[in-house]
Short mmCIF file of C-alpha atoms in Angstrom, two decimals:
data_model
loop_
_atom_site.label_atom_id
_atom_site.label_comp_id
_atom_site.label_asym_id
_atom_site.label_seq_id
_atom_site.Cartn_x
_atom_site.Cartn_y
_atom_site.Cartn_z
CA MET K 1328 128.54 160.45 81.76
CA LEU K 1329 130.48 157.70 80.04
CA LYS K 1330 129.42 155.21 82.68
CA VAL K 1331 125.75 156.15 82.29
CA THR K 1332 126.04 155.77 78.52
CA SER K 1333 127.67 152.34 78.97
CA VAL K 1334 124.90 151.17 81.30
CA ARG K 1335 122.25 152.36 78.86
CA ALA K 1336 124.03 150.62 76.00
CA LEU K 1337 124.20 147.39 77.97
CA ALA K 1338 120.51 147.65 78.88
CA THR K 1339 119.69 148.19 75.22
CA ARG K 1340 121.70 145.13 74.23
CA VAL K 1341 120.01 143.00 76.86
CA GLY K 1342 116.58 144.16 75.79
CA ALA K 1343 117.28 143.69 72.11
CA GLU K 1344 119.27 140.49 72.24
CA ASN K 1345 119.55 137.61 74.68
CA LEU K 1346 121.90 136.02 77.19
CA GLY K 1347 124.60 136.06 74.55
CA VAL K 1348 125.26 139.59 75.81
CA LEU K 1349 127.28 137.90 78.54
CA GLU K 1350 129.86 136.85 75.96
CA THR K 1351 132.56 139.13 77.29
CA SER K 1352 136.31 139.30 77.80
CA GLY K 1353 138.22 136.99 80.12
CA LEU K 1354 138.91 139.80 82.58
CA GLN K 1355 135.30 140.89 82.73
CA ALA K 1356 134.21 137.28 83.17
CA ALA K 1357 136.66 136.89 86.07
CA LEU K 1358 135.27 140.03 87.73
CA LEU K 1359 131.72 138.79 87.31
CA ILE K 1360 132.65 135.42 88.81
CA ALA K 1361 134.25 137.19 91.78
CA ALA K 1362 131.09 139.27 92.27
CA LEU K 1363 128.86 136.19 92.04
CA LEU K 1364 131.07 134.37 94.51
CA ALA K 1365 130.85 137.25 96.98
CA LEU K 1366 127.07 137.40 96.58
CA SER K 1367 126.73 133.66 97.15
CA VAL K 1368 128.79 133.87 100.33
CA VAL K 1369 126.57 136.65 101.66
CA LEU K 1370 123.41 134.67 100.90
CA ARG K 1371 124.86 131.49 102.39
CA THR K 1372 126.00 132.89 105.72
CA MET K 1373 122.71 134.34 106.95
CA ALA K 1374 121.96 131.22 109.01
CA LEU K 1375 125.48 129.86 109.30
CA GLY K 1376 125.21 129.51 113.06
CA GLY K 1377 121.82 127.77 112.96
CA SER K 1378 121.13 124.86 115.28
CA PHE K 1379 121.78 121.26 114.30
CA TRP K 1380 119.02 118.81 113.48
CA ILE K 1381 119.06 114.99 113.53
CA ASP K 1382 121.38 114.34 110.58
CA GLU K 1383 123.85 117.07 111.51
CA GLY K 1384 124.22 115.62 114.98
CA ILE K 1385 125.01 112.28 113.33
CA SER K 1386 127.57 113.94 111.03
CA VAL K 1387 129.46 115.59 113.87
CA GLY K 1388 129.22 112.47 116.01
CA ILE K 1389 130.72 110.23 113.35
CA ALA K 1390 133.42 112.77 112.51
CA HIS K 1391 134.50 112.87 116.15
CA HIS K 1392 135.88 109.36 115.77
CA SER K 1393 139.43 108.83 114.59
CA LEU K 1394 140.23 108.69 110.88
CA SER K 1395 140.99 104.99 111.13
CA ALA K 1396 137.75 104.29 113.02
CA ILE K 1397 135.34 106.21 110.78
CA PRO K 1398 135.08 103.54 108.03
CA ASN K 1399 134.17 100.92 110.64
CA VAL K 1400 131.73 103.24 112.39
CA LEU K 1401 129.95 103.71 109.06
CA HIS K 1402 128.97 100.02 109.10
CA GLN K 1403 126.23 101.28 111.43
CA ASP K 1404 125.20 104.27 109.32
CA GLY K 1405 125.10 103.25 105.66
CA ALA K 1406 126.99 106.22 104.21
CA PRO K 1407 130.36 106.32 102.43
CA PRO K 1408 133.33 107.84 104.27
CA LEU K 1409 134.75 110.81 102.33
CA TYR K 1410 132.70 113.62 103.83
CA TYR K 1411 133.18 112.38 107.39
CA LEU K 1412 136.92 112.08 106.92
CA LEU K 1413 137.08 115.65 105.62
CA LEU K 1414 134.82 116.88 108.42
CA HIS K 1415 137.07 115.20 111.00
CA LEU K 1416 140.10 117.04 109.64
CA TRP K 1417 138.13 120.30 109.43
CA MET K 1418 136.94 120.03 113.05
CA GLY K 1419 140.48 119.38 114.15
CA VAL K 1420 141.36 122.87 112.94
CA PHE K 1421 138.16 124.89 113.35
CA GLY K 1422 136.21 123.07 116.06
CA ASP K 1423 132.81 121.39 116.04
CA SER K 1424 130.48 124.36 116.55
CA GLU K 1425 127.49 124.87 114.27
CA ARG K 1426 129.12 127.82 112.54
CA ALA K 1427 132.46 126.03 112.12
CA THR K 1428 131.03 122.84 110.64
CA HIS K 1429 128.54 124.69 108.44
CA ALA K 1430 131.48 126.62 107.03
CA LEU K 1431 132.81 123.45 105.41
CA SER K 1432 129.56 123.04 103.49
CA LEU K 1433 129.72 126.75 102.63
CA LEU K 1434 133.17 126.18 101.17
CA PHE K 1435 131.88 123.44 98.87
CA SER K 1436 128.78 125.39 97.81
CA SER K 1437 130.93 128.44 97.06
CA ALA K 1438 133.32 126.34 94.98
CA CYS K 1439 130.38 125.42 92.74
CA VAL K 1440 130.32 128.98 91.37
CA PRO K 1441 133.72 129.04 89.61
CA LEU K 1442 133.39 125.35 88.82
CA ALA K 1443 130.11 126.00 86.98
CA TYR K 1444 131.90 128.57 84.80
CA TRP K 1445 134.78 126.14 84.28
CA VAL K 1446 132.32 123.48 83.14
CA GLY K 1447 130.47 125.68 80.66
CA ARG K 1448 133.38 127.62 79.18
CA PRO K 1449 135.52 125.25 77.05
CA LEU K 1450 132.93 123.73 74.74
CA PHE K 1451 130.13 126.26 74.79
CA SER K 1452 130.93 129.90 75.58
CA ARG K 1453 131.67 132.39 78.32
CA ALA K 1454 128.00 133.31 78.27
CA VAL K 1455 127.01 129.73 79.10
CA GLY K 1456 129.70 129.59 81.78
CA LEU K 1457 128.49 132.83 83.36
CA VAL K 1458 124.85 131.77 83.31
CA ALA K 1459 125.81 128.44 84.91
CA ALA K 1460 127.87 130.29 87.52
CA THR K 1461 124.92 132.59 88.26
CA LEU K 1462 122.63 129.62 88.74
CA ALA K 1463 125.18 128.00 91.05
CA ALA K 1464 125.59 131.24 93.02
CA LEU K 1465 121.87 131.76 93.62
CA ASP K 1466 120.42 128.23 93.62
CA PRO K 1467 118.46 127.82 96.90
CA TYR K 1468 119.47 124.15 97.03
CA LEU K 1469 123.13 125.13 97.39
CA THR K 1470 122.19 128.00 99.70
CA TYR K 1471 120.25 125.75 102.06
CA TYR K 1472 122.72 122.89 102.18
CA GLY K 1473 125.63 125.33 102.23
CA GLN K 1474 124.51 125.97 105.82
CA GLU K 1475 124.05 122.39 106.91
CA THR K 1476 126.61 119.93 108.25
CA ARG K 1477 125.95 117.28 105.66
CA MET K 1478 127.63 116.02 102.50
CA TYR K 1479 125.23 117.37 99.90
CA THR K 1480 127.21 120.43 98.77
CA LEU K 1481 130.36 118.29 98.53
CA ALA K 1482 128.44 115.90 96.28
CA ALA K 1483 127.19 118.82 94.19
CA CYS K 1484 130.69 120.32 93.97
CA LEU K 1485 132.14 117.00 92.81
CA SER K 1486 129.33 116.60 90.28
CA PHE K 1487 130.59 119.78 88.59
CA VAL K 1488 134.08 118.28 88.51
CA VAL K 1489 132.69 115.07 86.99
CA THR K 1490 130.79 117.08 84.37
CA GLY K 1491 133.79 119.21 83.43
CA ALA K 1492 136.10 116.22 83.28
CA THR K 1493 133.58 114.32 81.13
CA ILE K 1494 133.48 117.15 78.60
CA ARG K 1495 137.26 117.39 78.46
CA ALA K 1496 138.06 113.67 78.50
CA ILE K 1497 135.20 112.16 76.49
CA ILE K 1498 133.94 114.94 74.23
CA LEU K 1499 137.09 116.95 73.59
CA ARG K 1500 139.24 113.81 73.75
CA ARG K 1501 141.86 115.31 76.03
CA ARG K 1502 143.05 112.00 77.36
CA ARG K 1503 145.02 113.51 80.23
CA TRP K 1504 141.62 114.18 81.82
CA LEU K 1505 140.68 110.48 81.89
CA PRO K 1506 142.31 109.88 85.32
CA VAL K 1507 140.62 113.04 86.65
CA LEU K 1508 137.26 111.76 85.46
CA ALA K 1509 137.78 108.33 87.00
CA LEU K 1510 138.91 109.83 90.30
CA SER K 1511 136.11 112.40 90.46
CA ILE K 1512 133.49 109.70 89.84
CA ASP K 1513 134.96 107.74 92.74
CA LEU K 1514 134.99 110.79 94.98
CA VAL K 1515 131.34 111.58 94.40
CA ALA K 1516 130.43 107.91 94.97
CA LEU K 1517 132.48 107.94 98.19
CA THR K 1518 130.64 111.07 99.27
CA HIS K 1519 127.11 109.77 98.76
CA ASN K 1520 125.88 106.41 97.56
CA TRP K 1521 123.71 108.08 94.92
CA GLY K 1522 126.99 109.03 93.27
CA LEU K 1523 126.93 105.44 92.02
CA PHE K 1524 123.74 106.27 90.11
CA LEU K 1525 125.52 109.18 88.45
CA ALA K 1526 128.33 106.79 87.48
CA ILE K 1527 125.79 104.37 85.99
CA GLY K 1528 124.14 107.24 84.14
CA LEU K 1529 127.44 108.37 82.66
CA GLY K 1530 128.25 104.84 81.59
CA VAL K 1531 124.93 104.38 79.83
CA ALA K 1532 125.12 107.86 78.30
CA THR K 1533 128.61 107.29 76.94
CA VAL K 1534 127.46 104.14 75.17
CA VAL K 1535 124.23 105.69 73.88
CA ALA K 1536 125.24 109.26 73.07
CA ALA K 1537 128.99 109.26 72.35
CA ARG K 1538 130.60 108.12 69.11
CA ASP K 1539 132.00 104.61 68.85
CA ARG K 1540 135.58 105.76 69.03
CA LEU K 1541 134.87 107.51 72.32
CA ARG K 1542 133.36 104.50 74.04
CA TRP K 1543 136.77 102.95 74.69
CA ASP K 1544 137.74 106.00 76.72
CA GLY K 1545 134.61 105.38 78.75
CA VAL K 1546 135.69 101.79 79.32
CA LEU K 1547 139.08 102.95 80.56
CA VAL K 1548 137.41 105.37 82.95
CA ALA K 1549 135.07 102.64 84.22
CA ILE K 1550 137.97 100.27 84.85
CA GLY K 1551 139.99 102.96 86.63
CA ALA K 1552 137.05 104.05 88.75
CA GLY K 1553 136.22 100.44 89.62
CA VAL K 1554 139.76 99.70 90.77
CA ILE K 1555 139.82 102.77 93.02
CA TYR K 1556 136.36 102.11 94.47
CA ALA K 1557 136.84 98.36 94.97
CA PRO K 1558 138.19 98.50 98.58
CA TRP K 1559 134.92 100.08 99.72
CA ILE K 1560 132.66 97.47 98.10
CA PRO K 1561 132.69 94.95 101.01
CA THR K 1562 131.52 97.68 103.39
CA LEU K 1563 128.90 98.83 100.87
CA LEU K 1564 127.50 95.30 100.64
CA LYS K 1565 127.27 95.02 104.43
CA GLN K 1566 125.53 98.38 104.62
CA ALA K 1567 123.11 97.39 101.87
CA ALA K 1568 122.22 94.21 103.74
CA HIS K 1569 121.71 95.74 107.18
CA THR K 1570 121.07 99.49 106.87
CA GLY K 1571 118.84 101.63 104.70
CA ALA K 1572 116.36 104.48 104.89
CA PRO K 1573 113.23 103.02 106.55
CA TRP K 1574 112.24 106.59 107.46
CA THR K 1575 111.16 107.28 103.88
CA THR K 1576 108.57 105.82 101.52
CA SER K 1577 108.68 104.62 97.93
CA PRO K 1578 108.39 107.56 95.51
CA ASN K 1579 105.48 107.81 93.08
CA LEU K 1580 105.57 108.79 89.42
CA HIS K 1581 104.98 112.41 90.32
CA ALA K 1582 108.22 112.42 92.33
CA LEU K 1583 110.11 111.04 89.34
CA VAL K 1584 108.81 113.67 86.93
CA LEU K 1585 109.51 116.57 89.28
CA ALA K 1586 112.82 115.21 90.61
CA PRO K 1587 115.02 117.86 88.90
CA GLY K 1588 113.02 120.48 90.80
CA ALA K 1589 114.84 119.41 93.95
CA VAL K 1590 118.05 120.94 92.59
CA LEU K 1591 116.32 123.73 90.67
CA ALA K 1592 114.48 124.59 93.90
CA GLY K 1593 110.85 124.33 92.95
CA ASP K 1594 108.32 123.46 90.30
CA GLY K 1595 108.28 127.03 88.93
CA PRO K 1596 111.98 127.11 88.00
CA LEU K 1597 111.66 123.55 86.71
CA MET K 1598 108.81 124.55 84.40
CA ALA K 1599 110.75 127.61 83.17
CA PHE K 1600 113.61 125.33 82.23
CA ALA K 1601 111.30 122.69 80.74
CA VAL K 1602 109.62 125.22 78.46
CA ALA K 1603 112.45 127.53 77.39
CA GLY K 1604 115.57 125.57 78.28
CA CYS K 1605 114.55 122.38 76.54
CA ILE K 1606 113.76 124.29 73.35
CA GLY K 1607 117.29 125.68 73.43
CA LEU K 1608 118.76 122.24 74.06
CA ALA K 1609 116.76 120.81 71.17
CA ALA K 1610 118.23 123.49 68.91
CA VAL K 1611 121.73 122.53 70.03
CA VAL K 1612 121.08 118.85 69.30
CA ARG K 1613 119.73 119.67 65.85
CA GLY K 1614 122.89 121.64 65.13
CA GLY K 1615 125.07 118.56 65.62
CA GLY K 1616 128.75 118.55 66.57
CA PRO K 1617 130.45 118.24 69.96
CA GLN K 1618 127.92 120.52 71.65
CA ALA K 1619 125.06 118.28 70.55
CA THR K 1620 126.94 115.19 71.77
CA THR K 1621 127.54 116.84 75.13
CA VAL K 1622 123.89 117.80 75.57
CA ARG K 1623 122.74 114.28 74.68
CA LEU K 1624 125.33 112.68 76.96
CA LEU K 1625 124.57 114.85 79.99
CA ALA K 1626 120.81 114.66 79.49
CA VAL K 1627 120.89 110.86 79.26
CA ALA K 1628 123.28 110.59 82.22
CA THR K 1629 121.07 112.79 84.41
CA ALA K 1630 117.86 111.03 83.38
CA VAL K 1631 119.33 107.55 83.90
CA ALA K 1632 120.77 108.49 87.32
CA ILE K 1633 117.39 109.77 88.50
CA LEU K 1634 115.53 106.81 87.00
CA VAL K 1635 117.85 104.25 88.60
CA ALA K 1636 117.50 105.97 91.99
CA TRP K 1637 113.71 106.05 91.62
CA THR K 1638 113.51 102.43 90.50
CA GLY K 1639 115.75 101.22 93.31
CA SER K 1640 113.60 103.07 95.82
CA GLN K 1641 110.57 101.05 94.72
CA PHE K 1642 112.23 97.98 96.25
CA THR K 1643 114.18 99.55 99.11
CA PRO K 1644 112.88 103.04 99.93
CA ALA K 1645 115.72 105.56 99.93
CA TRP K 1646 114.26 108.51 98.04
CA THR K 1647 114.61 112.11 99.15
CA GLY K 1648 115.18 115.23 97.10
CA ARG K 1649 118.35 116.33 98.87
CA TYR K 1650 120.21 113.29 97.53
CA LEU K 1651 119.88 114.69 93.99
CA GLY K 1652 122.81 117.01 94.58
CA VAL K 1653 124.82 114.34 92.74
CA VAL K 1654 123.30 115.59 89.45
CA ALA K 1655 123.59 119.32 90.21
CA GLY K 1656 126.56 119.75 87.86
CA PRO K 1657 125.05 118.33 84.66
CA LEU K 1658 121.60 119.69 85.46
CA LEU K 1659 122.67 123.31 85.99
CA LEU K 1660 124.91 123.20 82.93
CA LEU K 1661 122.02 121.92 80.78
CA ALA K 1662 119.83 124.71 82.16
CA ALA K 1663 122.46 127.32 81.31
CA VAL K 1664 122.95 125.97 77.76
CA GLY K 1665 119.22 125.92 77.17
CA PHE K 1666 118.66 129.46 78.43
CA VAL K 1667 121.50 130.88 76.32
CA LYS K 1668 120.73 128.99 73.12
CA VAL K 1669 116.97 129.66 72.96
CA GLY K 1670 117.43 133.41 72.56
CA ARG K 1671 115.15 136.02 74.08
CA PRO K 1672 112.76 133.48 75.69
CA GLY K 1673 115.81 132.11 77.50
CA LEU K 1674 116.61 135.56 78.86
CA ILE K 1675 113.03 135.96 80.10
CA SER K 1676 113.01 132.49 81.66
CA PHE K 1677 116.41 133.07 83.27
CA ILE K 1678 115.17 136.31 84.85
CA LEU K 1679 112.00 134.53 86.00
CA VAL K 1680 114.02 131.79 87.69
CA LEU K 1681 116.19 134.34 89.50
CA PHE K 1682 113.05 136.20 90.58
CA LEU K 1683 111.51 133.02 91.97
CA TRP K 1684 114.72 132.21 93.79
CA GLY K 1685 114.99 135.73 95.18
CA GLY K 1686 112.42 135.12 97.90
CA PHE K 1687 114.30 132.18 99.41
CA SER K 1688 115.93 132.41 102.83
CA VAL K 1689 117.18 129.89 105.35
CA LYS K 1690 115.55 130.03 108.78
CA ASP K 1691 116.99 128.62 111.98
CA GLU K 1692 114.11 126.28 112.69
CA LYS K 1693 115.29 122.83 111.67
CA SER K 1694 115.22 121.53 115.24
CA ASN K 1695 114.58 122.67 118.80
CA ALA K 1696 117.06 120.17 120.27
CA LYS K 1697 119.44 122.96 121.31
CA ALA K 1698 116.76 125.00 123.06
CA LEU K 1699 115.33 121.89 124.70
CA ALA K 1700 118.73 120.85 126.05
CA ARG K 1701 119.26 124.31 127.53
CA ALA K 1702 115.91 124.14 129.26
CA VAL K 1703 116.24 120.57 130.55
CA ALA K 1704 119.91 120.43 131.58
CA PRO K 1705 119.47 122.60 134.73
CA VAL K 1706 117.01 120.10 136.25
CA LEU K 1707 119.33 117.13 135.68
CA ARG K 1708 122.64 116.14 137.23
CA PRO K 1709 125.72 114.54 135.68
CA GLY K 1710 125.18 110.83 135.28
CA ASP K 1711 121.40 111.09 134.92
CA LEU K 1712 119.63 109.09 132.24
CA ILE K 1713 118.21 110.64 129.08
CA LEU K 1714 115.80 108.35 127.26
CA THR K 1715 114.74 109.31 123.75
CA THR K 1716 111.95 107.48 121.97
CA HIS K 1717 113.24 108.76 118.61
CA PRO K 1718 116.54 106.85 118.50
CA GLU K 1719 118.25 108.84 115.71
CA GLN K 1720 117.90 111.99 117.82
CA THR K 1721 120.50 110.61 120.25
CA PRO K 1722 123.62 112.06 118.53
CA VAL K 1723 122.21 115.59 118.34
CA LEU K 1724 121.03 115.34 121.96
CA ARG K 1725 124.48 114.08 122.94
CA TYR K 1726 125.98 117.11 121.17
CA TYR K 1727 123.82 119.61 123.05
CA PHE K 1728 123.56 117.88 126.44
CA GLY K 1729 127.19 116.83 126.45
CA PRO K 1730 129.05 113.73 127.63
CA ASP K 1731 128.02 113.84 131.31
CA TYR K 1732 124.80 111.88 130.88
CA ARG K 1733 123.82 108.31 130.09
CA TYR K 1734 121.68 107.68 127.03
CA LEU K 1735 118.90 105.19 126.49
CA THR K 1736 116.48 104.66 123.57
CA THR K 1737 113.59 102.39 122.74
CA LEU K 1738 116.27 100.10 121.28
CA GLY K 1739 118.01 99.85 124.65
CA PRO K 1740 121.17 101.36 126.21
CA VAL K 1741 123.34 103.35 123.81
CA ALA K 1742 127.01 102.35 123.82
CA ASP K 1743 128.11 105.21 121.57
CA PRO K 1744 125.61 108.11 121.71
CA ARG K 1745 127.45 109.92 118.91
CA VAL K 1746 126.28 107.34 116.37
CA MET K 1747 122.89 106.02 115.31
CA ASP K 1748 123.12 102.28 114.77
CA TRP K 1749 120.85 101.67 111.78
CA ARG K 1750 121.79 98.00 111.45
CA ASP K 1751 118.49 96.11 111.25
CA ALA K 1752 117.01 98.95 113.28
CA LEU K 1753 113.48 98.48 111.98
CA LYS K 1754 113.47 94.79 112.91
CA ARG K 1755 114.93 95.52 116.34
CA LEU K 1756 112.40 98.25 117.10
CA ARG K 1757 109.49 96.04 116.06
CA VAL K 1758 110.33 93.46 118.72
CA ALA K 1759 111.38 95.93 121.44
CA THR K 1760 109.27 96.32 124.58
CA PRO K 1761 109.39 98.88 127.41
CA ALA K 1762 110.16 96.19 130.00
CA ALA K 1763 113.96 96.29 129.60
CA ASP K 1764 114.10 100.09 129.76
CA LEU K 1765 111.78 100.12 132.79
CA ALA K 1766 114.12 97.72 134.55
CA LEU K 1767 117.06 100.05 133.93
CA LEU K 1768 115.09 103.08 135.08
CA ALA K 1769 114.09 101.20 138.23
CA GLN K 1770 117.78 100.98 139.17
CA ILE K 1771 117.96 104.75 139.49
CA PRO K 1772 118.37 105.80 143.14
CA ALA K 1773 115.30 107.22 144.86
CA GLY K 1774 114.97 110.95 144.33
CA GLN K 1775 117.07 111.01 141.16
CA ARG K 1776 115.58 112.43 137.97
CA PHE K 1777 115.63 111.31 134.38
CA ALA K 1778 114.33 112.78 131.12
CA VAL K 1779 112.14 111.13 128.51
CA ILE K 1780 112.43 113.01 125.22
CA THR K 1781 109.85 112.31 122.53
CA PRO K 1782 108.86 113.92 119.25
CA VAL K 1783 105.86 116.22 119.08
CA PHE K 1784 103.54 114.34 116.73
CA ARG K 1785 101.39 116.72 114.70
CA ASP K 1786 101.84 116.16 110.94
CA TYR K 1787 100.98 112.65 109.80
CA HIS K 1788 102.87 113.19 106.53
CA ALA K 1789 106.09 113.27 108.56
CA TRP K 1790 105.29 109.98 110.28
CA ASP K 1791 103.90 107.71 107.55
CA ALA K 1792 107.04 105.71 106.65
CA PRO K 1793 107.64 102.26 108.22
CA TRP K 1794 110.25 103.57 110.67
CA THR K 1795 108.48 106.80 111.61
CA LYS K 1796 105.16 105.04 112.14
CA LEU K 1797 106.92 102.68 114.52
CA VAL K 1798 108.58 105.62 116.30
CA TYR K 1799 105.10 107.07 116.83
CA THR K 1800 103.65 103.88 118.31
CA THR K 1801 106.68 103.03 120.46
CA SER K 1802 106.91 106.58 121.78
CA ASN K 1803 103.36 106.35 123.06
CA ARG K 1804 103.93 102.87 124.50
CA TRP K 1805 107.09 103.84 126.35
CA LEU K 1806 105.69 107.08 127.70
CA ASN K 1807 102.47 105.42 128.85
CA ALA K 1808 104.41 102.58 130.49
CA ILE K 1809 106.61 104.99 132.44
CA ALA K 1810 103.69 107.20 133.43
CA ALA K 1811 101.74 104.16 134.65
CA ASP K 1812 104.61 102.83 136.75
CA ARG K 1813 104.31 103.94 140.39
CA ARG K 1814 108.07 103.88 140.81
CA PHE K 1815 108.25 107.07 138.75
CA GLU K 1816 106.57 110.43 139.21
CA ARG K 1817 106.33 113.06 136.51
CA VAL K 1818 107.79 116.39 137.60
CA THR K 1819 107.30 118.65 134.59
CA VAL K 1820 107.04 118.84 130.82
CA VAL K 1821 109.28 121.04 128.66
CA ARG K 1822 108.07 122.13 125.23
CA SER K 1823 108.87 124.90 122.77
CA ASP K 1824 106.26 127.60 122.26
CA GLU K 1825 106.57 127.83 118.50
CA ILE K 1826 103.96 130.56 118.19
CA ALA K 1827 105.78 132.80 120.65
CA LEU K 1828 109.12 131.96 119.04
CA LYS K 1829 107.68 132.41 115.53
CA LYS K 1830 109.32 129.18 114.47
CA ASN K 1831 107.95 126.10 112.72
CA TYR K 1832 110.29 123.32 113.73
CA TRP K 1833 110.47 120.13 111.70
CA LYS K 1834 109.74 117.23 114.06
CA PRO K 1835 110.20 119.22 117.30
CA LEU K 1836 111.00 117.51 120.59
CA GLN K 1837 109.46 117.64 124.04
CA ALA K 1838 110.87 116.46 127.36
CA PHE K 1839 109.06 114.76 130.23
CA ILE K 1840 111.00 114.97 133.49
CA PHE K 1841 110.45 112.11 135.95
CA VAL K 1842 111.82 111.37 139.40
CA ARG K 1843 112.40 107.95 140.95
CA SER K 1844 109.89 107.62 143.78
CA SER K 1845 111.21 106.90 147.26
CA SER K 1846 107.96 105.57 148.71
CA ILE K 1847 106.88 102.85 146.31
CA ARG K 1848 109.09 100.02 145.10
CA GLY K 1849 106.63 97.90 143.14
CA ALA K 1850 105.74 98.15 139.48
CA ALA K 1851 102.33 99.24 139.08
CA ARG K 1852 99.25 100.99 137.90
CA GLY K 1853 98.79 98.68 134.96
CA ASN K 1854 100.58 96.18 132.80
CA THR K 1855 101.85 98.57 130.06
CA SER K 1856 105.37 97.22 129.74
CA ARG K 1857 104.61 94.95 126.77
#
C-alpha cells in the first residue's frame, strides 16, 4: 500500500511540476543511473552480431596491423590512430568477430550514460545530470554506433569528458582539471579529425563567452594540447594533401541548420529541443552566473565546431552526420539543461523526444558482403582472383572471404587487402583502364574461375559524389570489358534477394563468376578495354 501511495505521489509531482522532480538523493540517483545503464545495454545489444559493412571491414583490417605499424598504415586512410590502437589491443583479447569488435563500441556508448550525469551534476543539478544520462542512454545515435566497429562512440564518450573537464577547469576554476582538459581534447582529436573542430570551437568560445581572467586558463590548455598533439601533425598534413572523402558532396545550408539532428536522431527531437530547450537555455543566460557562462560557452563551442566543419566541407567535401559525435557531450548537456530549466514545457518535450526515440531499432542490413562471400566461396578455390569494382569494399571482402584469395580492384592489384589506399584515389581511378586488369586475368590458367564483385546500382542519391559516380562508370566499363573478352566465359551471377530476405541493404553487392576459357586465346568481341 505504501508503494502504491509513493507511486501516486510521484505521478502527482510529475504532473504538477516539471523535470525538477528528478532532484533526488545521491543514492537514488546512483540507482537510476544503474537502471539507465542496464537499459542502454539491452537496447544496444540487439544487433551486436550484425554483419560488417565497408567501413567496419577497414577498421578491423587496419587494427590487424601491429601497434607500431598502424600510424604508418593510416597514411593511406586519413584517420587518426587512437581508435585503431585500442581496437588492436581489444582484438588481441576478444578476437575480431563482429560481436567482439562491436562490443568495444558498446563499451564506449555505455560509458556515455554515467559520464552525462557526471557532466551535468556539479554546476547544474542532479535533475540535469539524470536527464542528460537518460538522453545518453536512449539516444539512437549512440545505440546505432554502439553496434558498429567504428570510432564514433569513442569520440562521443570523449566529448563528454571534454565537456565535464571544461566546466571544472574553466568555469569552476579547478585548475587541477586543466591537464585533464588538454589531454581529453587531444584524445578526441586523435580519435576523429573533427575533434579538431571541437577544439577550435572551445577556443573561440572561451575567448567569447568566458570572463577575461579565465581566458589565460584556456591559453594554457591550448598550449598543453598543442604540445601533445604536435607529433601527429606531419601525418595529418600528409593525409590532408593526399586523402579525403571524395565519396561525399559539399553540404548545403539545410544540412548546416539541421546538423544537431544527427546526434539528436531526427528533425522531430531537434525541433522539440529548439522550441522548449532553447527557451530554458535563454532563461539560464538571463539569470547570469556560472551556469549562464557555461551555457554560452558550450553553445558557442558547438555552433563554431559545426560551422567550421561545414565551411571546410565547401572546399574539400568531408561532411556526414555520423562525424558529429564529437559534439555529443555539449549538445546533450545543453538539451538536458534546457528541458529542466523551462519547466513543464520541458517535461512535455522531454517525453516527446523519448517517445520519438522509442521506435528506433538497429537492423542487420548494412551490407550483404557476408552473405555474398558465403555464396561465392564454394565455387572458388584458394588462390583464385577476386576483382571488386568498388575498391573500398576490399577489406570487408577480405574479412569474409579470408586470406586464401588474391585481390584486384579497378585501381590494380591490391598489396594489402586489409587496407583501402585512399591516397590520390580519385585521380588514380580517373586514369585507370580495364586493360591492365584484363592482362592479369588473362594469366589465369584455363578452366580456373574468378569473381567480379560490383555494387548493385539502384539509388542515384547514393552514387552522386565524385568518387561514387566514378565507381559507377568504371564498374560498368570493367564488367563490359570482361564480358566482351572471349578469353572469359560467365558462369553465374550471385545476388541477394532482398524481398525474400526482408532486408534493404545499403549499397548491396553482386558477384559475377567467370571462367578462363580453354578454347580461345585471343582478346576479342570488341575493343572495350579503354
